[in-house]
Coordinates of C-alpha atoms in Angstrom, one line a residue:
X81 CA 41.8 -138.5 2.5
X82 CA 42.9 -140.7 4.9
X83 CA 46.7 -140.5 3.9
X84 CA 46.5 -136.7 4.6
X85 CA 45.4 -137.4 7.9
X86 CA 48.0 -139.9 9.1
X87 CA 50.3 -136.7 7.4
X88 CA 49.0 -134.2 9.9
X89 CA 49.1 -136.6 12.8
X90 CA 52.4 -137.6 12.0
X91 CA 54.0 -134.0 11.7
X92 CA 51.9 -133.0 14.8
X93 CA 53.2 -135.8 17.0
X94 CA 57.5 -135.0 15.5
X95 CA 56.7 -131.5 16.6
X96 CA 55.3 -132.3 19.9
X97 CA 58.6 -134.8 19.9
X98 CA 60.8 -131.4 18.8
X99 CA 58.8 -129.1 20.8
X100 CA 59.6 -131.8 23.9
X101 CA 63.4 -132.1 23.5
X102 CA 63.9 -128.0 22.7
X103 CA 62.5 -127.5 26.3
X104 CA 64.3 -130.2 28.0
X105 CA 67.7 -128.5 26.2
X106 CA 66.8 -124.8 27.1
X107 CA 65.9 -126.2 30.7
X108 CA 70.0 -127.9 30.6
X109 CA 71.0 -124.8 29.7
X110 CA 68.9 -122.4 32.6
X111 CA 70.0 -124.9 35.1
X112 CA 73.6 -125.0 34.1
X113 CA 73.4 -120.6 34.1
X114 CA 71.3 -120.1 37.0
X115 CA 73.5 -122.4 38.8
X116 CA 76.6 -120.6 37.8
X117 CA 75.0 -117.2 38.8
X118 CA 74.0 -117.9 41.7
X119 CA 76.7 -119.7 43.2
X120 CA 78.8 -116.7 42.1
X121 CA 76.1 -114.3 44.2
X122 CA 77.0 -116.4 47.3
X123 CA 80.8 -116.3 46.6
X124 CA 81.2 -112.3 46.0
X125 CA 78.6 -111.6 49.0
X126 CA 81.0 -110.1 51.8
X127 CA 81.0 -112.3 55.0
X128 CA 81.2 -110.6 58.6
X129 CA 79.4 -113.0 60.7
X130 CA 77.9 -114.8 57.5
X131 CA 74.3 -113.9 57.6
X132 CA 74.1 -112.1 54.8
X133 CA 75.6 -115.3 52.8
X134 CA 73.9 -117.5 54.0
X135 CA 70.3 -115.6 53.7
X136 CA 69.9 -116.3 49.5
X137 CA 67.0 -118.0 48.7
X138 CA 65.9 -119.4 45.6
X139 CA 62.3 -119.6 44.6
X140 CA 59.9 -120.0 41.3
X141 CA 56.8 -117.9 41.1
X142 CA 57.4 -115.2 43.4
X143 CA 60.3 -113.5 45.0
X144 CA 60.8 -115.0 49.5
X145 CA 60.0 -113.0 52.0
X146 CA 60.7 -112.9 55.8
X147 CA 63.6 -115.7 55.3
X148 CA 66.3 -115.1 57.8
X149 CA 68.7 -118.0 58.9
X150 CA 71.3 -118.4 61.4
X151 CA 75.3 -117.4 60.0
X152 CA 76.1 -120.9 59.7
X153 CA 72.8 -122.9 58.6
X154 CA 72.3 -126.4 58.3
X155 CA 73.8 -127.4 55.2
X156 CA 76.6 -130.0 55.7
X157 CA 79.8 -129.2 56.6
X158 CA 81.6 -129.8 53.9
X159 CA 79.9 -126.3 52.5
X160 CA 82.4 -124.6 55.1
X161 CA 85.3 -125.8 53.6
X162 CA 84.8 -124.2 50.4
X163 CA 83.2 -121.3 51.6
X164 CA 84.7 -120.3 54.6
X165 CA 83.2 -119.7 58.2
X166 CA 79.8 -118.3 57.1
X167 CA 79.8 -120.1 54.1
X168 CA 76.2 -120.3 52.8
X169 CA 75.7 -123.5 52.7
X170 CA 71.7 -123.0 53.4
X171 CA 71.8 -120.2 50.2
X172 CA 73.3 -122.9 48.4
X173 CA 70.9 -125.8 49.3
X174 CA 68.2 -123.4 48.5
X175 CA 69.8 -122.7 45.1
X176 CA 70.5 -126.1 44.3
X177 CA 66.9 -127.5 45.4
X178 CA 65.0 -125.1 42.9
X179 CA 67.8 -126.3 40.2
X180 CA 66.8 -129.9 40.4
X181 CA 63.5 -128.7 39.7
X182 CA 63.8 -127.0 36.3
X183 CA 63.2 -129.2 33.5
X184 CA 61.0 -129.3 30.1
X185 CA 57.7 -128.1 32.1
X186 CA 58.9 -125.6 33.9
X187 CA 60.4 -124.1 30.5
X188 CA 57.2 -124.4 28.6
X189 CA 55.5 -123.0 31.4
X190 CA 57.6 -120.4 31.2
X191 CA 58.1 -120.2 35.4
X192 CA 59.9 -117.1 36.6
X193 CA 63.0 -117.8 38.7
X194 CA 63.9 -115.7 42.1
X195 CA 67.4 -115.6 43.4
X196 CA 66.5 -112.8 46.4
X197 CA 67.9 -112.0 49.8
X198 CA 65.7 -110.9 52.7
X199 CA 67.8 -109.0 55.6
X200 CA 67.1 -106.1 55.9
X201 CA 70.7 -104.8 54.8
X202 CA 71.3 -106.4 51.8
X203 CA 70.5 -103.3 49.8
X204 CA 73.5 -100.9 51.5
X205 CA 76.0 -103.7 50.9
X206 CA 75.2 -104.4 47.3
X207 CA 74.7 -101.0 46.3
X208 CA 77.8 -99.6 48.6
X209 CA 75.9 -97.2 50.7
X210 CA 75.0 -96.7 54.6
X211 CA 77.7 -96.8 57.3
X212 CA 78.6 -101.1 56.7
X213 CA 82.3 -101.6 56.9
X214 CA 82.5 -104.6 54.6
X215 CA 80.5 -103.6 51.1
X216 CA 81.1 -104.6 48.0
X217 CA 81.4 -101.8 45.3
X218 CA 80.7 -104.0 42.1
X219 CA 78.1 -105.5 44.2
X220 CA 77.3 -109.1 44.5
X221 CA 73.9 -109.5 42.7
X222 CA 74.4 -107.1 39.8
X223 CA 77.5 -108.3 38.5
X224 CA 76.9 -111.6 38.2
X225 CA 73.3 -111.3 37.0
X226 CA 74.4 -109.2 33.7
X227 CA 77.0 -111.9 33.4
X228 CA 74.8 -114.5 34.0
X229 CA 74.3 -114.9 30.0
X230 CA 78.0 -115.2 29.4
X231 CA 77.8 -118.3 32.0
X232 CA 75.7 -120.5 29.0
X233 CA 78.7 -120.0 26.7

């Protein structure tokens, strides 16, 4: 009796062992996408004085609220070299921050993700409506969010 009892304990503990190192590869894999997606966001959002870029926030459990930042944020400089004037550097930090955080817990906890934008005007641009000269017709979260799968390929 005993022998079929080291048995189960054995096969429970390889697949708590597999259980451990799916989650840590699906978590790889949701950082590498959600990185790719939203650094895409930032890059097709339209800059005029660079708010708007610059205003993506990343969050888990629930969706920001009330975040508005300056154009140019405090991210490093080197951000504006990439990016341009207005380059985002803040939406990235944000992004980036919540992406060091996904990992085998936050997978088996299954943790909903937010990639959101908070001005007030983020709507007309994405969705091409309103009276803003500098919209953009595919819009910038759409887009890249039904491409986001083709990112893990």
């Amino acid at each position: 009796m005993k022998q079929g009892s080291d048995l189960k304990k054995q096969l429970r503990k390889d697949l708590n062992k597999a259980k451990k190192e799916y989650n840590k590869a699906v978590a790889n894999k949701v950082r590498q996408v959600f990185s790719a997606t939203c650094n895409d966001i930032i890059q097709d959002t339209p800059v005029v004085t660079g708010k708007l870029k610059n205003n993506w926030t990343a969050s888990f459990t629930s969706p920001a609220s009330g975040v508005n930042r300056n154009p140019e944020g405090g991210a490093e400089a080197g951000t504006k070299a990439l990016f341009g004037s207005g380059g985002g550097g803040d939406s990235i930090a944000s992004y980036q921050e919540v992406a060091s955080k996904i990992d085998d817990k936050t997978i088996s906890k299954k943790e909903s993700i937010f990639f959101t934008n908070c001005l007030d005007y983020a709507d007309e641009i994405e969705h091409a409506r309103g009276s803003k000269k500098y919209q953009n017709p595919a819009g910038m979260l759409r887009k890249n969010v039904v491409s986001a799968p083709l990112k893990g390929k």
